[in-house]
Steps between C-alpha positions, in 0.01 A plus 500: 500500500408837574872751477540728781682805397773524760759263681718569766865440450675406746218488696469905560612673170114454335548553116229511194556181321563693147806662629778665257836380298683774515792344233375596170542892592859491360618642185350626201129389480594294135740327708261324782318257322624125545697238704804672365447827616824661617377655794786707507489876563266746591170585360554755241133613576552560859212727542253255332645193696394702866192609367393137420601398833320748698233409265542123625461645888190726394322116366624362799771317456736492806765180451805634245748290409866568402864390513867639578532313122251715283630806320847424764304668775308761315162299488480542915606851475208586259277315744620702803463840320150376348367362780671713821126699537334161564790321676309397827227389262689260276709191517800504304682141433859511386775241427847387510733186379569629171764651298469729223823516303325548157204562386443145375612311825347467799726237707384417883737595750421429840843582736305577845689785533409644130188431580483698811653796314285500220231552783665812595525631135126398506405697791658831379370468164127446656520768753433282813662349772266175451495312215094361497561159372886381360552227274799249403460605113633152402681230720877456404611169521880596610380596826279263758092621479535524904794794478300687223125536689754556818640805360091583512444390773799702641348834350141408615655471876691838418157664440577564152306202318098452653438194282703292332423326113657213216474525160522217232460219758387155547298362791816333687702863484193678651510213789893512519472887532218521747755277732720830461217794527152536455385540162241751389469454123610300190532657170528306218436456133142389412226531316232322306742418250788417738358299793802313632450647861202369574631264777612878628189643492369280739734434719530838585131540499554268743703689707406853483748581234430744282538376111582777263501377135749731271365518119188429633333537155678295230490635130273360250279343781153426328253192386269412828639826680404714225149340504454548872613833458250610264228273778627717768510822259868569587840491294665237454858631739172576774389103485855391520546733836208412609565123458807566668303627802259213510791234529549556885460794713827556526631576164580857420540588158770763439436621127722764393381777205565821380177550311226701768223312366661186534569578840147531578405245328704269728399622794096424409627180474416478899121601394457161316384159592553158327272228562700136625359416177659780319813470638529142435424548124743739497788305715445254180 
């Protein structure tokens, strides 16, 4: 399979396929690392954090993700200040459905009308009047799936939403919401160490869905993908991305750094090609 570099979500937003995870710019750089993360204030190197994002823009990157959940709010405010000289040039993916009470919880709430005013907090932190593509952060069970994508649906008709996405969702969730509103994108949890979506991959493949894998490269990831890595002369978090890429056209990895040179390194990730044969021996 031969990767093309771009896919168009929605059908008319066209994105690179390495795009950016905006989470990890929260905090205190020592405090980032991990599933644990707290994720909980605002970058205390501000400066550094908008400099590697305009840095992302200048390697081409142009798909951003956030959420009304990281830093409270403060993550899509950094984005909007970082990225406000490119803003026609970029796509910027946010989210809502979950509460932040402490630092350690992250509980779904998905009250239509919470949801529709966490848009409106959304759109004045990001400077717009648009939100580019809106997810349902996590689907709460205490309210029917058909009310929560409505309250989307609802702000897409208002002009406020263009596309509409899921996170953390199984193939019959994506077919009971697409009953509600068309649905642009799925982002879930996967990676070559975590493959449980793979029935999502292709049923949105399928479809025309866009499939962004969170984590994208899990930690300690090595044995055949560290041997086609050194085949393909690339690191090892390159191979992973690019194995990622090679899975179906319409996965879009969303790794998140701080580092510059990791940055770049992820986005040559597009430049590489795995052979069927490579990418089996890798897929294990």
């Amino acid at each position: 399979m031969t990767n093309t570099t771009v896919f168009p979500v929605g059908g008319d937003l066209f994105v690179r396929r390495i795009g950016y995870g905006a989470m990890r710019l929260a905090g205190a750089p020592h405090e980032r690392s991990g599933m644990t993360a707290p994720i909980w204030t605002a970058p205390t190197d501000r400066a550094a954090a908008i400099g590697l994002l305009r840095e992302a823009v200048g390697l081409g990157v142009n798909l951003f993700d956030t959420s009304d959940a990281y830093a409270l709010g403060a993550n899509e405010e950094l984005l909007a200040e970082a990225l406000a000289p490119f803003r026609d040039d970029v796509v910027i993916a946010t989210k809502a459905g979950v509460l932040r009470p402490s630092p350690g919880e992250w509980i779904p709430h998905g009250h239509p009308a919470y949801l529709r005013q966490q848009a409106e907090l959304s759109l004045r932190r990001l400077r717009t009047d648009r939100i580019d593509l809106f997810y349902l952060h996590r689907i709460d069970p205490a309210y029917p799936l058909a009310d929560q994508v409505g309250a989307l649906k609802q702000l897409q008709e208002e002009g406020k939403v263009r596309h509409i996405g899921l996170s953390e969702v199984g193939v019959a969730e994506i077919e009971e919401a697409s009953k509600v509103a068309p649905i642009a994108s799925v982002q879930n949890l996967y990676n070559l160490a975590e493959r449980g979506h793979d029935a999502v991959i292709d049923h949105t493949a399928a479809r025309g869905i866009a499939f962004v894998p969170y984590f994208p490269v899990s930690v300690g990831e090595h044995g055949p993908l560290a041997r086609v890595a050194g085949e393909l002369g690339a690191t090892v978090s390159q191979t992973a991305l690019a194995w990622l890429l090679h899975r179906s056209p319409n996965v879009l990895p969303i790794p998140g750094t701080s580092s510059p040179g990791h940055l770049a390194e992820n986005v040559r990730a597009l430049e590489l090609e795995l052979s069927e044969e490579q990418f089996k021996r890798v897929a294990g």
